[in-house]
Amino acid sequence: MDNKLYEHPLFTVRHELLSPEDRIRVTYERARLVIQTWDLTPDEIGNCTRRFWLHQQDPMFALDPALANIVTCSINLFIGTLYPLLSKKPYLRPLVEKARKAEILGNLFLSELGHGLDILNLETTATKVSDGFILNTPTESATKFMPPTLPVDGVPRWGIVMAKLIVDGDERGVHPFLVQTSDEFGMCPGVSNTCLPVRSGTMLDYSLTSFDNIRLPSTAFLGHSMDPPKDRRELLHGYISRIPIGTSAIGMPAAVSVKLLATLAADYSLRRHVQGSLATKVPIISFRTQALPVLYTTAIAHVLTAWMAHVVDFYVTERNELGTRITLGTVFKTTSIRMALHCCRNLGERLGAQSLFPQNMLGTMETDLRGISIAEGDILALCIRLFTEILLGRHNDLPIPHQADTLLAKRYTAYVNSNTFLMSSFPAGHRDSRFNDLILPQCEPAVRALGHALAYSAAVDAGVAQPLLDLFEMACIKLDSGWYTEYAGISEAVRMQKEDRAASQALPNLKRYVDELGVRKWLPSPIITDSKWEKWLRDVKLDNRAFAGGLLRRSSRLEGMLARL
C-alpha cells in the first residue's frame, strides 16, 4: 500500500495556508493523482476485488475526506454503476476508461433538497420524446443536493441522474440517466450549479444542481426497461446497488483515521514536556489523564485494523451472499465511525489549543467523520432497518463473533433477547407505536454492540496484544456502563481497577504499539516532532510576510453584500 504519495508536492504543500479556492483545486488534483496511482481496472471496481477494498484503506482518504468523496463518487458510484451495463451498452466503455484514468470525473445524483432519504418520491423528471428524453428539475425541492458540480478546469464532469421516467404522460418509476454536467470550459447548457458556502471540515464544492429541460439522446437511458415496473422500490434499489457497497467502503477511512489519531496524539504526548515545580521536565504522557485517551485510541486503532482485515476477507469470499456482505458493511461503518468520533472528542482537549487548528487535523477530522456518518447511508437509518430485521428473524446468516463467550458478545445477545421479548408484547409487533417509542432508540446501540463484539473477536484471532484488548473492552464498557454494572457485576470500582491494570501494562509499550500502526510517514501534522514544527513555523512566517504590518480592510465583495442589506 505504500505508494509514497505522501512525498508528492500535492500532498506536502501546506493545505491550511492556501485560499479556499486553491484548497479545493488542490483536492481535485490530489483525487486525480490517487485514481491514476491505484489504476484500478473496471473488473476490479465492478467485482469489488481485494484490491478495490485495499484502495479504500489508502491513508490519503482519511487525511483528506474531500478527496475521498471525489474518488468514491467517480470510482464506486459512477464506474461501479456503469460496469454491469458494458456488455449490452458497449458505447459506455470509452467513458468508463476515461473515468478510470481520471480524464473525466463522475458523480451520482440521487438525493433532492426537499426529499432527503425519501428517494421513492423524487421529483426530477425525464420525459420520453421522439428522439430521446427531456431532463428537468420542476421545483426548487427537486434540486439535486449535494454532489460537487463546480466546473473543473480541463476536466469534464459526468453524472448519473436518478429521475422519474415519464412516457406518454404516465410515470414509470425512477431510472438512471447519463448526463454531462460540465466540459473543460464550464457548465453544460441547461445545467445550473449553485455552490454552497464552504462547510467546516475539508473543503469541497458541494452544490445545488438543477436541470432546465435538457435534451438527452436515447442512449442516455441506463434503465432496464421503460415498461411500468412491477415493484418501484425494488427497481430503484437495484439501480443504486453501489451505495450499499459505499456503505461498506466508507467505514475503512474512519478506521484508518483512528490509526492517524493515535500516532499524532502519542507522538505529541511523548514530545511535549512540562516542568512545573519539579527540577526536571517530564513528558505529559506521564500523567494518567493524558495517557488514558492516547492508550484507548491506540487500542481501538489496533482492534479496528484487525477487524478491517477480517471484513475484507468476508467481502471477497464468493460464498458469502451480497446481502450478508452489505449487512456487515452497515455494522462496520457504524462501529468504526462512532469509535473514531469518540476518539476525536477524547483527544481534543488533551492536545490543547493545537487541536483546534487545521494543520493538526483533529477538529477537521471530527467534522468530516460526522459528514461520513451521513454519506452512503445515514447511520441511524441503516441501524434501524438492520436491527428491526434482526428482531424479525430475517438475518440468520449474520456474521457472529468467533469468540462468542466474551462480555461484549453477551451484551449484543442481551440487546437481541430483551428487545425480541419486548416486541412480542406489542399487539402490532414492529408496526406498533411502542416499537417506535421503546425499540427504535436502541437500534444503533445494539448494532454498535455487535460491532464491538466482532471487532474484539477479530483482534483476539489476529493476536493483538492483551493490554490493548483489555483497553478496547474497557472502552466499550465505559460507553454502556449501566448494563455491565447491573448484569455483569462490573462496578465502577472494578472497572477502574481493570482500566488501571491494562493502562499500566500498555504504557511502557506505547511507542512500539504506535510504530506498528505504520502511518507516521503520512502524518502532515507539525506538532509530532521538533523539526516538523520548526519547518512549519518558517512556512507560516513566509506566508505571512506579504501581510506583515498591513490592516484588515473591507473587501469590495463584503461592501457589496452589506450594501444589499
mmCIF file of N, CA and C in Angstrom, residues 5-129:
data_model
loop_
_atom_site.group_PDB
_atom_site.id
_atom_site.type_symbol
_atom_site.label_atom_id
_atom_site.label_comp_id
_atom_site.label_asym_id
_atom_site.label_seq_id
_atom_site.Cartn_x
_atom_site.Cartn_y
_atom_site.Cartn_z
ATOM 1 N N LEU A 5 2.702 8.493 -1.919
ATOM 2 C CA LEU A 5 2.042 9.749 -2.278
ATOM 3 C C LEU A 5 2.340 10.852 -1.268
ATOM 4 N N TYR A 6 2.680 10.454 -0.038
ATOM 5 C CA TYR A 6 2.991 11.454 0.989
ATOM 6 C C TYR A 6 4.242 12.265 0.650
ATOM 7 N N GLU A 7 5.010 11.809 -0.351
ATOM 8 C CA GLU A 7 6.192 12.556 -0.782
ATOM 9 C C GLU A 7 5.888 13.493 -1.952
ATOM 10 N N HIS A 8 4.712 13.377 -2.540
ATOM 11 C CA HIS A 8 4.366 14.169 -3.724
ATOM 12 C C HIS A 8 4.059 15.615 -3.323
ATOM 13 N N PRO A 9 4.473 16.594 -4.141
ATOM 14 C CA PRO A 9 4.217 18.005 -3.808
ATOM 15 C C PRO A 9 2.751 18.326 -3.529
ATOM 16 N N LEU A 10 1.823 17.628 -4.195
ATOM 17 C CA LEU A 10 0.405 17.894 -3.940
ATOM 18 C C LEU A 10 0.004 17.535 -2.514
ATOM 19 N N PHE A 11 0.774 16.637 -1.884
ATOM 20 C CA PHE A 11 0.457 16.233 -0.516
ATOM 21 C C PHE A 11 1.401 16.838 0.514
ATOM 22 N N THR A 12 2.518 17.393 0.076
ATOM 23 C CA THR A 12 3.416 18.062 1.024
ATOM 24 C C THR A 12 3.129 19.554 1.117
ATOM 25 N N VAL A 13 2.409 20.111 0.134
ATOM 26 C CA VAL A 13 2.042 21.525 0.209
ATOM 27 C C VAL A 13 1.211 21.757 1.472
ATOM 28 N N ARG A 14 1.434 22.892 2.134
ATOM 29 C CA ARG A 14 0.686 23.193 3.361
ATOM 30 C C ARG A 14 -0.729 23.628 2.981
ATOM 31 N N HIS A 15 -1.622 22.670 2.996
ATOM 32 C CA HIS A 15 -3.003 22.858 2.564
ATOM 33 C C HIS A 15 -3.678 23.981 3.344
ATOM 34 N N GLU A 16 -3.394 24.055 4.654
ATOM 35 C CA GLU A 16 -4.083 25.031 5.506
ATOM 36 C C GLU A 16 -3.680 26.468 5.216
ATOM 37 N N LEU A 17 -2.571 26.668 4.492
ATOM 38 C CA LEU A 17 -2.120 28.020 4.167
ATOM 39 C C LEU A 17 -2.687 28.516 2.834
ATOM 40 N N LEU A 18 -3.416 27.672 2.135
ATOM 41 C CA LEU A 18 -3.983 28.045 0.845
ATOM 42 C C LEU A 18 -5.335 28.732 1.015
ATOM 43 N N SER A 19 -5.743 29.478 0.009
ATOM 44 C CA SER A 19 -7.084 30.064 -0.011
ATOM 45 C C SER A 19 -8.103 28.942 -0.188
ATOM 46 N N PRO A 20 -9.379 29.175 0.181
ATOM 47 C CA PRO A 20 -10.392 28.128 -0.019
ATOM 48 C C PRO A 20 -10.447 27.618 -1.460
ATOM 49 N N GLU A 21 -10.339 28.529 -2.428
ATOM 50 C CA GLU A 21 -10.394 28.109 -3.832
ATOM 51 C C GLU A 21 -9.212 27.209 -4.184
ATOM 52 N N ASP A 22 -8.016 27.582 -3.715
ATOM 53 C CA ASP A 22 -6.838 26.767 -4.011
ATOM 54 C C ASP A 22 -6.893 25.423 -3.289
ATOM 55 N N ARG A 23 -7.451 25.404 -2.087
ATOM 56 C CA ARG A 23 -7.595 24.123 -1.376
ATOM 57 C C ARG A 23 -8.451 23.164 -2.195
ATOM 58 N N ILE A 24 -9.574 23.678 -2.703
ATOM 59 C CA ILE A 24 -10.470 22.828 -3.487
ATOM 60 C C ILE A 24 -9.777 22.359 -4.761
ATOM 61 N N ARG A 25 -9.059 23.264 -5.412
ATOM 62 C CA ARG A 25 -8.356 22.894 -6.640
ATOM 63 C C ARG A 25 -7.305 21.821 -6.358
ATOM 64 N N VAL A 26 -6.537 21.995 -5.287
ATOM 65 C CA VAL A 26 -5.521 21.000 -4.928
ATOM 66 C C VAL A 26 -6.179 19.657 -4.609
ATOM 67 N N THR A 27 -7.330 19.700 -3.935
ATOM 68 C CA THR A 27 -8.033 18.457 -3.609
ATOM 69 C C THR A 27 -8.413 17.699 -4.875
ATOM 70 N N TYR A 28 -8.869 18.406 -5.902
ATOM 71 C CA TYR A 28 -9.195 17.740 -7.168
ATOM 72 C C TYR A 28 -7.950 17.149 -7.823
ATOM 73 N N GLU A 29 -6.854 17.879 -7.783
ATOM 74 C CA GLU A 29 -5.621 17.345 -8.368
ATOM 75 C C GLU A 29 -5.126 16.138 -7.572
ATOM 76 N N ARG A 30 -5.284 16.188 -6.253
ATOM 77 C CA ARG A 30 -4.930 15.030 -5.431
ATOM 78 C C ARG A 30 -5.793 13.824 -5.795
ATOM 79 N N ALA A 31 -7.097 14.062 -5.941
ATOM 80 C CA ALA A 31 -8.020 12.967 -6.241
ATOM 81 C C ALA A 31 -7.660 12.299 -7.563
ATOM 82 N N ARG A 32 -7.364 13.096 -8.566
ATOM 83 C CA ARG A 32 -6.986 12.532 -9.862
ATOM 84 C C ARG A 32 -5.685 11.732 -9.744
ATOM 85 N N LEU A 33 -4.755 12.235 -8.941
ATOM 86 C CA LEU A 33 -3.486 11.523 -8.750
ATOM 87 C C LEU A 33 -3.712 10.186 -8.049
ATOM 88 N N VAL A 34 -4.580 10.154 -7.054
ATOM 89 C CA VAL A 34 -4.880 8.902 -6.349
ATOM 90 C C VAL A 34 -5.513 7.895 -7.311
ATOM 91 N N ILE A 35 -6.476 8.349 -8.117
ATOM 92 C CA ILE A 35 -7.120 7.455 -9.084
ATOM 93 C C ILE A 35 -6.090 6.886 -10.055
ATOM 94 N N GLN A 36 -5.219 7.741 -10.558
ATOM 95 C CA GLN A 36 -4.209 7.304 -11.531
ATOM 96 C C GLN A 36 -3.157 6.404 -10.892
ATOM 97 N N THR A 37 -2.826 6.668 -9.631
ATOM 98 C CA THR A 37 -1.817 5.852 -8.946
ATOM 99 C C THR A 37 -2.324 4.438 -8.696
ATOM 100 N N TRP A 38 -3.559 4.313 -8.232
ATOM 101 C CA TRP A 38 -4.108 2.984 -7.971
ATOM 102 C C TRP A 38 -4.438 2.250 -9.272
ATOM 103 N N ASP A 39 -4.896 2.988 -10.284
ATOM 104 C CA ASP A 39 -5.113 2.422 -11.617
ATOM 105 C C ASP A 39 -5.963 1.147 -11.562
ATOM 106 N N LEU A 40 -7.095 1.226 -10.869
ATOM 107 C CA LEU A 40 -7.991 0.077 -10.773
ATOM 108 C C LEU A 40 -8.607 -0.230 -12.131
ATOM 109 N N THR A 41 -8.753 -1.497 -12.443
ATOM 110 C CA THR A 41 -9.393 -1.894 -13.697
ATOM 111 C C THR A 41 -10.912 -1.892 -13.514
ATOM 112 N N PRO A 42 -11.673 -1.822 -14.614
ATOM 113 C CA PRO A 42 -13.132 -1.912 -14.484
ATOM 114 C C PRO A 42 -13.580 -3.187 -13.781
ATOM 115 N N ASP A 43 -12.898 -4.303 -14.050
ATOM 116 C CA ASP A 43 -13.255 -5.563 -13.392
ATOM 117 C C ASP A 43 -13.014 -5.488 -11.888
ATOM 118 N N GLU A 44 -11.906 -4.884 -11.466
ATOM 119 C CA GLU A 44 -11.618 -4.750 -10.033
ATOM 120 C C GLU A 44 -12.675 -3.899 -9.349
ATOM 121 N N ILE A 45 -13.124 -2.856 -10.033
ATOM 122 C CA ILE A 45 -14.151 -1.981 -9.463
ATOM 123 C C ILE A 45 -15.500 -2.684 -9.465
ATOM 124 N N GLY A 46 -15.874 -3.225 -10.614
ATOM 125 C CA GLY A 46 -17.192 -3.837 -10.737
ATOM 126 C C GLY A 46 -17.380 -5.051 -9.856
ATOM 127 N N ASN A 47 -16.322 -5.845 -9.680
ATOM 128 C CA ASN A 47 -16.418 -7.075 -8.889
ATOM 129 C C ASN A 47 -15.956 -6.901 -7.450
ATOM 130 N N CYS A 48 -15.560 -5.689 -7.083
ATOM 131 C CA CYS A 48 -15.138 -5.389 -5.702
ATOM 132 C C CYS A 48 -14.088 -6.389 -5.214
ATOM 133 N N THR A 49 -12.995 -6.462 -5.924
ATOM 134 C CA THR A 49 -11.923 -7.385 -5.570
ATOM 135 C C THR A 49 -11.177 -6.892 -4.329
ATOM 136 N N ARG A 50 -10.262 -7.717 -3.857
ATOM 137 C CA ARG A 50 -9.473 -7.341 -2.682
ATOM 138 C C ARG A 50 -8.743 -6.016 -2.921
ATOM 139 N N ARG A 51 -8.231 -5.813 -4.115
ATOM 140 C CA ARG A 51 -7.502 -4.573 -4.394
ATOM 141 C C ARG A 51 -8.439 -3.356 -4.314
ATOM 142 N N PHE A 52 -9.690 -3.540 -4.698
ATOM 143 C CA PHE A 52 -10.671 -2.460 -4.556
ATOM 144 C C PHE A 52 -10.811 -2.059 -3.090
ATOM 145 N N TRP A 53 -10.881 -3.055 -2.201
ATOM 146 C CA TRP A 53 -11.041 -2.757 -0.773
ATOM 147 C C TRP A 53 -9.758 -2.177 -0.184
ATOM 148 N N LEU A 54 -8.603 -2.637 -0.632
ATOM 149 C CA LEU A 54 -7.340 -2.061 -0.154
ATOM 150 C C LEU A 54 -7.219 -0.599 -0.578
ATOM 151 N N HIS A 55 -7.706 -0.299 -1.766
ATOM 152 C CA HIS A 55 -7.726 1.081 -2.262
ATOM 153 C C HIS A 55 -8.502 1.983 -1.300
ATOM 154 N N GLN A 56 -9.572 1.454 -0.709
ATOM 155 C CA GLN A 56 -10.376 2.243 0.231
ATOM 156 C C GLN A 56 -9.635 2.525 1.536
ATOM 157 N N GLN A 57 -8.548 1.800 1.780
ATOM 158 C CA GLN A 57 -7.779 1.978 3.015
ATOM 159 C C GLN A 57 -6.561 2.881 2.830
ATOM 160 N N ASP A 58 -6.417 3.491 1.664
ATOM 161 C CA ASP A 58 -5.305 4.420 1.458
ATOM 162 C C ASP A 58 -5.399 5.537 2.501
ATOM 163 N N PRO A 59 -4.340 5.779 3.272
ATOM 164 C CA PRO A 59 -4.402 6.816 4.314
ATOM 165 C C PRO A 59 -4.789 8.195 3.791
ATOM 166 N N MET A 60 -4.580 8.448 2.500
ATOM 167 C CA MET A 60 -4.955 9.748 1.945
ATOM 168 C C MET A 60 -6.459 9.983 2.042
ATOM 169 N N PHE A 61 -7.253 8.904 2.035
ATOM 170 C CA PHE A 61 -8.697 9.060 2.178
ATOM 171 C C PHE A 61 -9.054 9.587 3.564
ATOM 172 N N ALA A 62 -8.311 9.145 4.574
ATOM 173 C CA ALA A 62 -8.559 9.611 5.940
ATOM 174 C C ALA A 62 -8.017 11.019 6.153
ATOM 175 N N LEU A 63 -6.890 11.331 5.516
ATOM 176 C CA LEU A 63 -6.282 12.655 5.673
ATOM 177 C C LEU A 63 -7.062 13.739 4.948
ATOM 178 N N ASP A 64 -7.680 13.396 3.825
ATOM 179 C CA ASP A 64 -8.414 14.377 3.026
ATOM 180 C C ASP A 64 -9.741 13.765 2.581
ATOM 181 N N PRO A 65 -10.749 13.760 3.474
ATOM 182 C CA PRO A 65 -12.036 13.155 3.111
ATOM 183 C C PRO A 65 -12.715 13.806 1.912
ATOM 184 N N ALA A 66 -12.393 15.071 1.617
ATOM 185 C CA ALA A 66 -12.938 15.681 0.403
ATOM 186 C C ALA A 66 -12.403 14.949 -0.826
ATOM 187 N N LEU A 67 -11.133 14.609 -0.791
ATOM 188 C CA LEU A 67 -10.526 13.784 -1.843
ATOM 189 C C LEU A 67 -11.261 12.449 -1.941
ATOM 190 N N ALA A 68 -11.516 11.836 -0.793
ATOM 191 C CA ALA A 68 -12.205 10.542 -0.769
ATOM 192 C C ALA A 68 -13.577 10.652 -1.414
ATOM 193 N N ASN A 69 -14.262 11.775 -1.186
ATOM 194 C CA ASN A 69 -15.579 11.988 -1.784
ATOM 195 C C ASN A 69 -15.490 11.970 -3.305
ATOM 196 N N ILE A 70 -14.525 12.706 -3.850
ATOM 197 C CA ILE A 70 -14.359 12.781 -5.307
ATOM 198 C C ILE A 70 -14.047 11.403 -5.882
ATOM 199 N N VAL A 71 -13.093 10.715 -5.258
ATOM 200 C CA VAL A 71 -12.659 9.409 -5.764
ATOM 201 C C VAL A 71 -13.781 8.387 -5.658
ATOM 202 N N THR A 72 -14.448 8.348 -4.508
ATOM 203 C CA THR A 72 -15.505 7.361 -4.295
ATOM 204 C C THR A 72 -16.667 7.580 -5.253
ATOM 205 N N CYS A 73 -17.051 8.842 -5.459
ATOM 206 C CA CYS A 73 -18.139 9.130 -6.398
ATOM 207 C C CYS A 73 -17.783 8.661 -7.806
ATOM 208 N N SER A 74 -16.559 8.930 -8.229
ATOM 209 C CA SER A 74 -16.165 8.605 -9.597
ATOM 210 C C SER A 74 -15.908 7.110 -9.781
ATOM 211 N N ILE A 75 -15.237 6.498 -8.809
ATOM 212 C CA ILE A 75 -14.862 5.084 -8.945
ATOM 213 C C ILE A 75 -16.013 4.158 -8.565
ATOM 214 N N ASN A 76 -16.529 4.300 -7.367
ATOM 215 C CA ASN A 76 -17.546 3.361 -6.891
ATOM 216 C C ASN A 76 -18.921 3.641 -7.489
ATOM 217 N N LEU A 77 -19.386 4.885 -7.379
ATOM 218 C CA LEU A 77 -20.757 5.180 -7.786
ATOM 219 C C LEU A 77 -20.909 5.308 -9.301
ATOM 220 N N PHE A 78 -19.965 5.982 -9.955
ATOM 221 C CA PHE A 78 -20.103 6.215 -11.397
ATOM 222 C C PHE A 78 -19.657 4.987 -12.196
ATOM 223 N N ILE A 79 -18.386 4.612 -12.078
ATOM 224 C CA ILE A 79 -17.913 3.434 -12.826
ATOM 225 C C ILE A 79 -18.632 2.179 -12.345
ATOM 226 N N GLY A 80 -18.808 2.058 -11.021
ATOM 227 C CA GLY A 80 -19.459 0.870 -10.478
ATOM 228 C C GLY A 80 -20.872 0.679 -10.991
ATOM 229 N N THR A 81 -21.599 1.782 -11.216
ATOM 230 C CA THR A 81 -22.959 1.693 -11.749
ATOM 231 C C THR A 81 -22.955 1.365 -13.240
ATOM 232 N N LEU A 82 -21.982 1.899 -13.973
ATOM 233 C CA LEU A 82 -21.920 1.655 -15.418
ATOM 234 C C LEU A 82 -21.395 0.259 -15.757
ATOM 235 N N TYR A 83 -20.574 -0.319 -14.884
ATOM 236 C CA TYR A 83 -19.887 -1.580 -15.196
ATOM 237 C C TYR A 83 -20.841 -2.703 -15.632
ATOM 238 N N PRO A 84 -21.949 -2.972 -14.919
ATOM 239 C CA PRO A 84 -22.818 -4.082 -15.340
ATOM 240 C C PRO A 84 -23.493 -3.843 -16.691
ATOM 241 N N LEU A 85 -23.469 -2.605 -17.176
ATOM 242 C CA LEU A 85 -24.151 -2.273 -18.428
ATOM 243 C C LEU A 85 -23.254 -2.419 -19.652
ATOM 244 N N LEU A 86 -21.947 -2.626 -19.435
ATOM 245 C CA LEU A 86 -20.987 -2.551 -20.537
ATOM 246 C C LEU A 86 -21.225 -3.604 -21.615
ATOM 247 N N SER A 87 -21.660 -4.788 -21.234
ATOM 248 C CA SER A 87 -21.842 -5.845 -22.239
ATOM 249 C C SER A 87 -22.985 -5.509 -23.198
ATOM 250 N N LYS A 88 -24.037 -4.873 -22.696
ATOM 251 C CA LYS A 88 -25.184 -4.529 -23.548
ATOM 252 C C LYS A 88 -25.106 -3.108 -24.097
ATOM 253 N N LYS A 89 -24.274 -2.276 -23.480
ATOM 254 C CA LYS A 89 -24.124 -0.888 -23.933
ATOM 255 C C LYS A 89 -22.634 -0.586 -24.125
ATOM 256 N N PRO A 90 -22.021 -1.180 -25.145
ATOM 257 C CA PRO A 90 -20.566 -1.021 -25.324
ATOM 258 C C PRO A 90 -20.132 0.420 -25.574
ATOM 259 N N TYR A 91 -21.064 1.289 -25.959
ATOM 260 C CA TYR A 91 -20.705 2.692 -26.179
ATOM 261 C C TYR A 91 -20.280 3.387 -24.885
ATOM 262 N N LEU A 92 -20.534 2.739 -23.741
ATOM 263 C CA LEU A 92 -20.136 3.312 -22.453
ATOM 264 C C LEU A 92 -18.667 3.038 -22.124
ATOM 265 N N ARG A 93 -18.051 2.084 -22.819
ATOM 266 C CA ARG A 93 -16.673 1.695 -22.476
ATOM 267 C C ARG A 93 -15.681 2.854 -22.549
ATOM 268 N N PRO A 94 -15.691 3.668 -23.607
ATOM 269 C CA PRO A 94 -14.736 4.788 -23.636
ATOM 270 C C PRO A 94 -14.910 5.752 -22.463
ATOM 271 N N LEU A 95 -16.152 5.958 -22.047
ATOM 272 C CA LEU A 95 -16.407 6.847 -20.913
ATOM 273 C C LEU A 95 -15.864 6.243 -19.621
ATOM 274 N N VAL A 96 -16.092 4.945 -19.432
ATOM 275 C CA VAL A 96 -15.563 4.258 -18.252
ATOM 276 C C VAL A 96 -14.044 4.318 -18.241
ATOM 277 N N GLU A 97 -13.442 4.134 -19.398
ATOM 278 C CA GLU A 97 -11.980 4.165 -19.480
ATOM 279 C C GLU A 97 -11.452 5.557 -19.125
ATOM 280 N N LYS A 98 -12.123 6.599 -19.586
ATOM 281 C CA LYS A 98 -11.699 7.963 -19.245
ATOM 282 C C LYS A 98 -11.859 8.228 -17.748
ATOM 283 N N ALA A 99 -12.944 7.730 -17.161
ATOM 284 C CA ALA A 99 -13.143 7.915 -15.717
ATOM 285 C C ALA A 99 -12.095 7.142 -14.928
ATOM 286 N N ARG A 100 -11.754 5.961 -15.411
ATOM 287 C CA ARG A 100 -10.742 5.143 -14.734
ATOM 288 C C ARG A 100 -9.384 5.823 -14.728
ATOM 289 N N LYS A 101 -9.106 6.619 -15.742
ATOM 290 C CA LYS A 101 -7.832 7.339 -15.833
ATOM 291 C C LYS A 101 -7.931 8.763 -15.290
ATOM 292 N N ALA A 102 -9.092 9.101 -14.733
ATOM 293 C CA ALA A 102 -9.340 10.444 -14.186
ATOM 294 C C ALA A 102 -9.244 11.526 -15.257
ATOM 295 N N GLU A 103 -9.516 11.162 -16.508
ATOM 296 C CA GLU A 103 -9.606 12.170 -17.567
ATOM 297 C C GLU A 103 -10.955 12.876 -17.506
ATOM 298 N N ILE A 104 -11.937 12.209 -16.919
ATOM 299 C CA ILE A 104 -13.205 12.830 -16.547
ATOM 300 C C ILE A 104 -13.493 12.432 -15.107
ATOM 301 N N LEU A 105 -14.417 13.122 -14.464
ATOM 302 C CA LEU A 105 -14.848 12.775 -13.110
ATOM 303 C C LEU A 105 -16.344 12.486 -13.131
ATOM 304 N N GLY A 106 -16.743 11.449 -12.416
ATOM 305 C CA GLY A 106 -18.136 11.025 -12.420
ATOM 306 C C GLY A 106 -18.836 11.285 -11.108
ATOM 307 N N ASN A 107 -20.175 11.273 -11.169
ATOM 308 C CA ASN A 107 -20.997 11.541 -9.998
ATOM 309 C C ASN A 107 -22.283 10.737 -10.067
ATOM 310 N N LEU A 108 -22.981 10.662 -8.947
ATOM 311 C CA LEU A 108 -24.328 10.096 -8.896
ATOM 312 C C LEU A 108 -25.236 11.139 -8.270
ATOM 313 N N PHE A 109 -26.318 11.491 -8.976
ATOM 314 C CA PHE A 109 -27.266 12.484 -8.477
ATOM 315 C C PHE A 109 -28.537 11.763 -8.049
ATOM 316 N N LEU A 110 -28.685 11.586 -6.753
ATOM 317 C CA LEU A 110 -29.833 10.858 -6.216
ATOM 318 C C LEU A 110 -30.685 11.760 -5.328
ATOM 319 N N SER A 111 -30.180 12.134 -4.164
ATOM 320 C CA SER A 111 -30.971 12.878 -3.182
ATOM 321 C C SER A 111 -31.371 14.254 -3.700
ATOM 322 N N GLU A 112 -32.556 14.684 -3.285
ATOM 323 C CA GLU A 112 -33.049 16.007 -3.651
ATOM 324 C C GLU A 112 -33.272 16.847 -2.408
ATOM 325 N N LEU A 113 -33.197 18.144 -2.596
ATOM 326 C CA LEU A 113 -33.242 19.079 -1.477
ATOM 327 C C LEU A 113 -34.484 18.889 -0.612
ATOM 328 N N GLY A 114 -35.617 18.622 -1.228
ATOM 329 C CA GLY A 114 -36.857 18.522 -0.469
ATOM 330 C C GLY A 114 -37.230 17.125 -0.040
ATOM 331 N N HIS A 115 -36.358 16.135 -0.308
ATOM 332 C CA HIS A 115 -36.760 14.755 -0.050
ATOM 333 C C HIS A 115 -35.769 13.946 0.777
ATOM 334 N N GLY A 116 -34.493 14.274 0.749
ATOM 335 C CA GLY A 116 -33.529 13.562 1.576
ATOM 336 C C GLY A 116 -33.539 12.073 1.308
ATOM 337 N N LEU A 117 -33.811 11.288 2.371
ATOM 338 C CA LEU A 117 -33.805 9.829 2.248
ATOM 339 C C LEU A 117 -35.054 9.280 1.554
ATOM 340 N N ASP A 118 -36.047 10.123 1.330
ATOM 341 C CA ASP A 118 -37.297 9.686 0.700
ATOM 342 C C ASP A 118 -37.114 9.625 -0.818
ATOM 343 N N ILE A 119 -36.284 8.685 -1.252
ATOM 344 C CA ILE A 119 -35.869 8.667 -2.656
ATOM 345 C C ILE A 119 -36.933 8.101 -3.592
ATOM 346 N N LEU A 120 -37.962 7.448 -3.073
ATOM 347 C CA LEU A 120 -39.021 6.947 -3.941
ATOM 348 C C LEU A 120 -39.886 8.073 -4.484
ATOM 349 N N ASN A 121 -39.818 9.230 -3.841
ATOM 350 C CA ASN A 121 -40.661 10.351 -4.244
ATOM 351 C C ASN A 121 -39.861 11.490 -4.864
ATOM 352 N N LEU A 122 -38.807 11.142 -5.601
ATOM 353 C CA LEU A 122 -38.032 12.156 -6.305
ATOM 354 C C LEU A 122 -38.920 12.885 -7.313
ATOM 355 N N GLU A 123 -38.599 14.153 -7.562
ATOM 356 C CA GLU A 123 -39.403 14.969 -8.482
ATOM 357 C C GLU A 123 -38.742 15.203 -9.833
ATOM 358 N N THR A 124 -37.423 15.074 -9.926
ATOM 359 C CA THR A 124 -36.743 15.281 -11.203
ATOM 360 C C THR A 124 -37.364 14.361 -12.256
ATOM 361 N N THR A 125 -37.637 14.908 -13.442
ATOM 362 C CA THR A 125 -38.313 14.121 -14.475
ATOM 363 C C THR A 125 -37.448 13.966 -15.720
ATOM 364 N N ALA A 126 -37.640 12.837 -16.385
ATOM 365 C CA ALA A 126 -37.056 12.598 -17.710
ATOM 366 C C ALA A 126 -38.210 12.153 -18.603
ATOM 367 N N THR A 127 -38.652 13.048 -19.459
ATOM 368 C CA THR A 127 -39.833 12.800 -20.283
ATOM 369 C C THR A 127 -39.427 12.247 -21.644
ATOM 370 N N LYS A 128 -40.023 11.119 -22.026
ATOM 371 C CA LYS A 128 -39.705 10.486 -23.316
ATOM 372 C C LYS A 128 -40.267 11.328 -24.456
ATOM 373 N N VAL A 129 -39.394 11.628 -25.415
ATOM 374 C CA VAL A 129 -39.803 12.296 -26.652
ATOM 375 C C VAL A 129 -39.304 11.449 -27.819
#
